[in-house]
PDB file of C-alpha atoms in Angstrom:
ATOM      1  CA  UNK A  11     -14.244 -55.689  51.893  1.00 45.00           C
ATOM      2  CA  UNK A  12     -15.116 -59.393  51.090  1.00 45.00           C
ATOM      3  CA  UNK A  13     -15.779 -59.889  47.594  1.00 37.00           C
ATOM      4  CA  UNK A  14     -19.227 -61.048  48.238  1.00 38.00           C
ATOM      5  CA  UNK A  15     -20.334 -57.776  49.945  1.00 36.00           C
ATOM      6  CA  UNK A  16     -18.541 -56.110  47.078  1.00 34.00           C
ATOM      7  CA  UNK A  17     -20.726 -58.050  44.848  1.00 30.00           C
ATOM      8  CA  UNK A  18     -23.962 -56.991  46.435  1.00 35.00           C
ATOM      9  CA  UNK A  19     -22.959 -53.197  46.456  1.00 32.00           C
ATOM     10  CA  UNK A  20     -22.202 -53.525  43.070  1.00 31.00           C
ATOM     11  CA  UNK A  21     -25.275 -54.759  42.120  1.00 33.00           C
ATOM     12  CA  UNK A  22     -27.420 -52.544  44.542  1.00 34.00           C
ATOM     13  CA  UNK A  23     -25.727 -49.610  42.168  1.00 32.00           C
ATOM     14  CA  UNK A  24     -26.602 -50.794  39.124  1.00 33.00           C
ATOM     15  CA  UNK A  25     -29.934 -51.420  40.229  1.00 33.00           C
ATOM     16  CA  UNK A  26     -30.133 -47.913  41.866  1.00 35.00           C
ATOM     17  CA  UNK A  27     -28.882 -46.666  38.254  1.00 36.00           C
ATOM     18  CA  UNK A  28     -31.278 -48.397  35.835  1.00 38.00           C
ATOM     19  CA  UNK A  29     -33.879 -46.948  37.992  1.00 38.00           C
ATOM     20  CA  UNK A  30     -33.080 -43.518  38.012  1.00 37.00           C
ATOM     21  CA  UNK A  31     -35.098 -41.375  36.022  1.00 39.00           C
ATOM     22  CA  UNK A  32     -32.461 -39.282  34.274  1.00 37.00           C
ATOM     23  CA  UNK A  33     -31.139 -40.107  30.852  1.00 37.00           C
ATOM     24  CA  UNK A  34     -27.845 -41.954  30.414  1.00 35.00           C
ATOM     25  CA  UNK A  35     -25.294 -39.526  29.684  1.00 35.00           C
ATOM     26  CA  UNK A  36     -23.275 -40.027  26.178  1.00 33.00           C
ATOM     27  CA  UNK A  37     -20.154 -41.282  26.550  1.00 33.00           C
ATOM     28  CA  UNK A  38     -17.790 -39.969  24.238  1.00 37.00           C
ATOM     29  CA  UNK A  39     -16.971 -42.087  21.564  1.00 40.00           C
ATOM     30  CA  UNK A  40     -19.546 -44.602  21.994  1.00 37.00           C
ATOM     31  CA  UNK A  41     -22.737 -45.973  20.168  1.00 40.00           C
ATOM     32  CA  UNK A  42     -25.090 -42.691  18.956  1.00 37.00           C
ATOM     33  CA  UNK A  43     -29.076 -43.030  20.014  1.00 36.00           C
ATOM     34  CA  UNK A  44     -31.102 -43.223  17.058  1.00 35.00           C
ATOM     35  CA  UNK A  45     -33.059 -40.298  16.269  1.00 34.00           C
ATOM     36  CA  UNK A  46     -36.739 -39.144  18.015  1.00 31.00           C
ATOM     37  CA  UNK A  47     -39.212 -39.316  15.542  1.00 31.00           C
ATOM     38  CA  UNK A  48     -41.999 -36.605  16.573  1.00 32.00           C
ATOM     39  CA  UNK A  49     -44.758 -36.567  14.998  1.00 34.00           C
ATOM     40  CA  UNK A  50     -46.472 -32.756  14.866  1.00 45.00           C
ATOM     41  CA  UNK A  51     -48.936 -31.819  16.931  1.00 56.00           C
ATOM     42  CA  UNK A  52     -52.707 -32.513  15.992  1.00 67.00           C
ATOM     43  CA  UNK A  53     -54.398 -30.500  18.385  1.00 64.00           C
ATOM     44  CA  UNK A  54     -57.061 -31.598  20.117  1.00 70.00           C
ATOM     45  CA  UNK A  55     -59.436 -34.029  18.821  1.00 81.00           C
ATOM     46  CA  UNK A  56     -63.073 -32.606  18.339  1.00 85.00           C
ATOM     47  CA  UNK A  57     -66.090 -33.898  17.080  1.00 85.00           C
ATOM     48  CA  UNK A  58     -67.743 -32.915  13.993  1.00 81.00           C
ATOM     49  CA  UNK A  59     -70.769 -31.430  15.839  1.00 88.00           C
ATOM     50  CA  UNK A  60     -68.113 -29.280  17.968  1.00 90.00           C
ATOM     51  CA  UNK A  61     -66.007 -28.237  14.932  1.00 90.00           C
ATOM     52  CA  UNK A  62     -70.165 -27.543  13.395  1.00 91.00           C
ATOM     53  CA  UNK A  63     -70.643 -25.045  16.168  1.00 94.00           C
ATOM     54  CA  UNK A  64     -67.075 -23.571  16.167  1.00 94.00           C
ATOM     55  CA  UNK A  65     -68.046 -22.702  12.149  1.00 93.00           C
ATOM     56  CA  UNK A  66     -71.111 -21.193  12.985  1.00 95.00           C
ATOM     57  CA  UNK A  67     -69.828 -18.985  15.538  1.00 96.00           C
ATOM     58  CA  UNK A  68     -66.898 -17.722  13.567  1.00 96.00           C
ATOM     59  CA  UNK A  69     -69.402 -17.294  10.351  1.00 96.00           C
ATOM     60  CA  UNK A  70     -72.054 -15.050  12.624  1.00 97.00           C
ATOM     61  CA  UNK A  71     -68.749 -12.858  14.170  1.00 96.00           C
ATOM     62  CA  UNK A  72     -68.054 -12.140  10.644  1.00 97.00           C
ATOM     63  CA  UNK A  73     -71.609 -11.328   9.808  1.00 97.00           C
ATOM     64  CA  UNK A  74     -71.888  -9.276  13.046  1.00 98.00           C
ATOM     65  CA  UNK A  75     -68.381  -7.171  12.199  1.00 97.00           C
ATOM     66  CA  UNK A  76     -69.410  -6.441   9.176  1.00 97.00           C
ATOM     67  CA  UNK A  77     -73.106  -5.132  10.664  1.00 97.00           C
ATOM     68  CA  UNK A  78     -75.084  -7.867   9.514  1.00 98.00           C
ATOM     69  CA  UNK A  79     -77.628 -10.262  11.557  1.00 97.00           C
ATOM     70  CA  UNK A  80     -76.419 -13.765  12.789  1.00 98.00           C
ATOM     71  CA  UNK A  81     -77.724 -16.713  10.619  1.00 97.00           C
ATOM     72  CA  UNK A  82     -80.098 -19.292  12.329  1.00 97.00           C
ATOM     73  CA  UNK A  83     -79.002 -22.899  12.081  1.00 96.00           C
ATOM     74  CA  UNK A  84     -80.877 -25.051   9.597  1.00 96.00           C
ATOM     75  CA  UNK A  85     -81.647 -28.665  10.231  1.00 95.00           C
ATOM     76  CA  UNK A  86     -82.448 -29.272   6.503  1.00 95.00           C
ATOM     77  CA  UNK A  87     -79.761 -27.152   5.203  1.00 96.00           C
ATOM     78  CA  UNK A  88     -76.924 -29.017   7.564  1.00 96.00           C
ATOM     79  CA  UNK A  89     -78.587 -32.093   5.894  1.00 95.00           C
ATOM     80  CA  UNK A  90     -77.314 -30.905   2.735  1.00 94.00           C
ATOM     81  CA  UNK A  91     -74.305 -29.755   3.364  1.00 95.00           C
ATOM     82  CA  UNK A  92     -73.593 -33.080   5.012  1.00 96.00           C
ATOM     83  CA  UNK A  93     -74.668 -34.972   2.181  1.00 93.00           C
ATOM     84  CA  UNK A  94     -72.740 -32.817  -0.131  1.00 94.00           C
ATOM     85  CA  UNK A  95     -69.302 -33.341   1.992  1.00 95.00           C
ATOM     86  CA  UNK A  96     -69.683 -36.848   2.262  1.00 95.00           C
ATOM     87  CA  UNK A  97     -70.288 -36.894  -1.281  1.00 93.00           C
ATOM     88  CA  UNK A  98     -67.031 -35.092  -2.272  1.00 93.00           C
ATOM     89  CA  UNK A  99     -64.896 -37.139   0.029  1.00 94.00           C
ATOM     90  CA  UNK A 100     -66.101 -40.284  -1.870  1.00 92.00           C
ATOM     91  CA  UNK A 101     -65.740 -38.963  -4.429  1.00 91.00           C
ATOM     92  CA  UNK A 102     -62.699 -37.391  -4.218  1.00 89.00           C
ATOM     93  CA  UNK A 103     -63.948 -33.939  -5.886  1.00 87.00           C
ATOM     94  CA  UNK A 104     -64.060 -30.042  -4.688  1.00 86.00           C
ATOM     95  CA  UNK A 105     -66.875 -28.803  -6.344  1.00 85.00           C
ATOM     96  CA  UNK A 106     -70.325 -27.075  -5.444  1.00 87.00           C
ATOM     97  CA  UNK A 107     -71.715 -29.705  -7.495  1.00 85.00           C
ATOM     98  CA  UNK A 108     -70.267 -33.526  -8.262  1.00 79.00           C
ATOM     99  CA  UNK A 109     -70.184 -35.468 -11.531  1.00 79.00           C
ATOM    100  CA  UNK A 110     -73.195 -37.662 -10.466  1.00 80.00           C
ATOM    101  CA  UNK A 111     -75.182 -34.915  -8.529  1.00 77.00           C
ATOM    102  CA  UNK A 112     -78.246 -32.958  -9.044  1.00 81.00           C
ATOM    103  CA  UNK A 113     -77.637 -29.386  -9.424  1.00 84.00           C
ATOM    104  CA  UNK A 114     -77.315 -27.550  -6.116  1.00 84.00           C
ATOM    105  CA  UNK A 115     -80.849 -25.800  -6.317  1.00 88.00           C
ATOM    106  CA  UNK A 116     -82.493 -29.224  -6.654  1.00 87.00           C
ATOM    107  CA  UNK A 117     -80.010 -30.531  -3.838  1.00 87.00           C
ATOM    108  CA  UNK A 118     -81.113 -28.209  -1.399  1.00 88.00           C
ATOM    109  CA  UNK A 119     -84.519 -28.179  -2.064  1.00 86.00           C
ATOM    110  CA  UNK A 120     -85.057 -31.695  -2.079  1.00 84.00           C
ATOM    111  CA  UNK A 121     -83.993 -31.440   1.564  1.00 82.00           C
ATOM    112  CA  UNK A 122     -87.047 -29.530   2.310  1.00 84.00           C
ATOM    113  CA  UNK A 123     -85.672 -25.777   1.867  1.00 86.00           C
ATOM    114  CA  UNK A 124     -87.857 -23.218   0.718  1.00 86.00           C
ATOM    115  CA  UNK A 125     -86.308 -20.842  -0.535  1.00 87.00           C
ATOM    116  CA  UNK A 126     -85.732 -17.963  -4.038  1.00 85.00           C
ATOM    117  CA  UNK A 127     -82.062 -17.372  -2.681  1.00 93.00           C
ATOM    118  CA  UNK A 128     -79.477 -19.992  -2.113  1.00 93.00           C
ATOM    119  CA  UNK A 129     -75.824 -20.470  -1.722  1.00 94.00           C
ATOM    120  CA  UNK A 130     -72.869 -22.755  -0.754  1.00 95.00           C
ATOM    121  CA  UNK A 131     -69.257 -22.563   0.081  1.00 96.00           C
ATOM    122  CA  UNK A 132     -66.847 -25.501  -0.490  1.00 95.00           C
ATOM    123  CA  UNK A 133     -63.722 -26.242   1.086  1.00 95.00           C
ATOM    124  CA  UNK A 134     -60.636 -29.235   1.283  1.00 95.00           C
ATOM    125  CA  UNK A 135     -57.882 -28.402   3.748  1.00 94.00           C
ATOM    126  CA  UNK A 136     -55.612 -30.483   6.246  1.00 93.00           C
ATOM    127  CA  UNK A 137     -55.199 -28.577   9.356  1.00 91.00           C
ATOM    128  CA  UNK A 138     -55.745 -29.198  13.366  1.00 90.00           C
ATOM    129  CA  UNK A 139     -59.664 -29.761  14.277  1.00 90.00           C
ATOM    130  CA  UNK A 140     -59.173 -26.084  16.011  1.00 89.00           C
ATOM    131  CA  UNK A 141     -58.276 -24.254  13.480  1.00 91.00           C
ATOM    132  CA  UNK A 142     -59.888 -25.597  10.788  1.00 92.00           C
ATOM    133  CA  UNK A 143     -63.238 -22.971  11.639  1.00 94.00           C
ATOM    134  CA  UNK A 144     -61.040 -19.853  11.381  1.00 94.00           C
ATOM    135  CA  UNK A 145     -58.632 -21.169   8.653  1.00 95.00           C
ATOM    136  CA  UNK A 146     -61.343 -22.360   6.621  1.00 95.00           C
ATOM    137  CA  UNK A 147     -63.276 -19.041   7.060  1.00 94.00           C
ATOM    138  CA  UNK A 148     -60.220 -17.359   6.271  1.00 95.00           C
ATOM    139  CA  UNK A 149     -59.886 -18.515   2.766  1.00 95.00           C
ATOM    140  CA  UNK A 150     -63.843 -18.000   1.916  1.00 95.00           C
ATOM    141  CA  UNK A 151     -63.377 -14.777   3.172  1.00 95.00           C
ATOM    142  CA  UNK A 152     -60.266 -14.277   0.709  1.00 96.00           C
ATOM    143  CA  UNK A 153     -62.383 -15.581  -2.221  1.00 96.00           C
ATOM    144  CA  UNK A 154     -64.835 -12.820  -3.599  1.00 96.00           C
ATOM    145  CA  UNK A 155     -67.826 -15.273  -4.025  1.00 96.00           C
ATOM    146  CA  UNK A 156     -67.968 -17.319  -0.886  1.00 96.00           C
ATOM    147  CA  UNK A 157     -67.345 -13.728   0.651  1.00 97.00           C
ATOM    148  CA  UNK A 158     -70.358 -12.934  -0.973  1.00 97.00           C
ATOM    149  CA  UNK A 159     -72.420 -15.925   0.629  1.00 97.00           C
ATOM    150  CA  UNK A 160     -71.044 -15.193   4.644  1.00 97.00           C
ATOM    151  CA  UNK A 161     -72.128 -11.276   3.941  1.00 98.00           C
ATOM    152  CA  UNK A 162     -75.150 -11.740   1.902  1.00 97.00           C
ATOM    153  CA  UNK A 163     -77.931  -9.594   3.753  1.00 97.00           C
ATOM    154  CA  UNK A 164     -80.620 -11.667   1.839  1.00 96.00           C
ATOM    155  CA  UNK A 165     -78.871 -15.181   3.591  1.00 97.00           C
ATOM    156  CA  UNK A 166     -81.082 -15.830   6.982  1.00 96.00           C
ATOM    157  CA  UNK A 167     -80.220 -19.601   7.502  1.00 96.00           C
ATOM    158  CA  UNK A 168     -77.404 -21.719   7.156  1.00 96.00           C
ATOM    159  CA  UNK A 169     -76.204 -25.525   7.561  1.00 96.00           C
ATOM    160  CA  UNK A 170     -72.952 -26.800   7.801  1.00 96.00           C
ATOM    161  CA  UNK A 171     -71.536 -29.854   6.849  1.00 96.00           C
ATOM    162  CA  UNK A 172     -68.265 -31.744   8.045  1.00 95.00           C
ATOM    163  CA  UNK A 173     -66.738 -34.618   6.708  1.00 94.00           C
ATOM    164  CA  UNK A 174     -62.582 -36.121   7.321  1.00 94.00           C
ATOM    165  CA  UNK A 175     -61.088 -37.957   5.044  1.00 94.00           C
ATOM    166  CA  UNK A 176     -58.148 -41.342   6.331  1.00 92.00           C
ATOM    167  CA  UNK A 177     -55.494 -38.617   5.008  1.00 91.00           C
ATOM    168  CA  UNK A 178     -56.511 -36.046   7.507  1.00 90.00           C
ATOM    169  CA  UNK A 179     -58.217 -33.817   4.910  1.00 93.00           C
ATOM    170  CA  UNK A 180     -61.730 -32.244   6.253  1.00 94.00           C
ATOM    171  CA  UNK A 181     -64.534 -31.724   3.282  1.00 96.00           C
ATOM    172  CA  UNK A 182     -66.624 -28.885   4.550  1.00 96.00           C
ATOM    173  CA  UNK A 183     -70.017 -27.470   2.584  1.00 96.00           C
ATOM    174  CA  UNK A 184     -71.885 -24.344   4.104  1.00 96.00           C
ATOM    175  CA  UNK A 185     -75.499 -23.873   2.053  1.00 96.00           C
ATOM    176  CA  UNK A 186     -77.428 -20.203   2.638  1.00 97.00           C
ATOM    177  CA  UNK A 187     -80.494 -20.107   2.408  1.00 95.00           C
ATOM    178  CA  UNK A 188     -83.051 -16.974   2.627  1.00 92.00           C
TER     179      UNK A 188
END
């Protein structure tokens, strides 16, 4: 074979090669690949009115399971809840009530609630946007008086309010309202 045809099926192989979709093989010996970084998985990304209607769902299947009525969603009480998340994140406090807020009954009300029976559940946690509903629930759930809010007969309404912080972390607030 003439070294010039030589040449060109030489390179047509490496060509071929550096194509191929399969990984180079180690060689024995040689140069190690750096490590893949993964990163973990993040779930899929949702928007606070979907992760809003995954809470209320998952609040009204505990309400049901238990034998109570499903709450009705509350424009002015999601108002406050908002409010109240957004004010924690900035913040940076986990409280029903922050250092430069009004306490929760005036809160509430000054959304437009009428109401003699009121209550709110507060919550920080870093977790995927699918789980945070039933993770979140979870914990109030485990803690005797937010339990007492999701399966309070005299509750009819509710709001919800969702908030992420740059770090990942959600601030959630859930007000009851009669």
């Amino acid at each position: 074979m003439k070294l010039s045809t030589a040449l060109i099926v030489l390179t047509a192989v490496t060509f071929s090669a550096c194509a191929s979709k399969t990984p180079p093989r180690t060689i024995v010996g040689g140069p190690t690949p750096p490590p893949t970084v993964q990163t973990p998985d993040q779930g899929p990304q949702l928007s606070n009115d979907q992760i809003t209607q995954q809470f209320f769902t998952a609040i009204n299947k505990q309400r049901t399971d238990n034998g109570l009525k499903p709450l009705e969603m509350s424009s002015e009480l999601s108002r406050s809840a908002q409010e109240h998340s957004d004010r924690m994140l900035s913040g940076n406090f986990l409280s029903t009530r922050g250092p430069d807020e009004e306490s929760v009954v005036t809160r509430i009300t000054s959304n437009g609630v009428k109401t003699l029976k009121l209550g709110e559940n507060v919550v920080r946690i870093k977790t995927r946007p699918d789980h945070l509903a039933d993770e979140t629930i979870g914990i109030w759930m485990g803690a005797a008086a937010d339990r007492k809010n999701i399966l309070s007969a005299a509750f009819t309404k509710t709001g919800i309010g969702v908030t992420r912080a740059a770090d990942g972390d959600y601030y959630i607030s859930q007000d009851f309202a009669q």
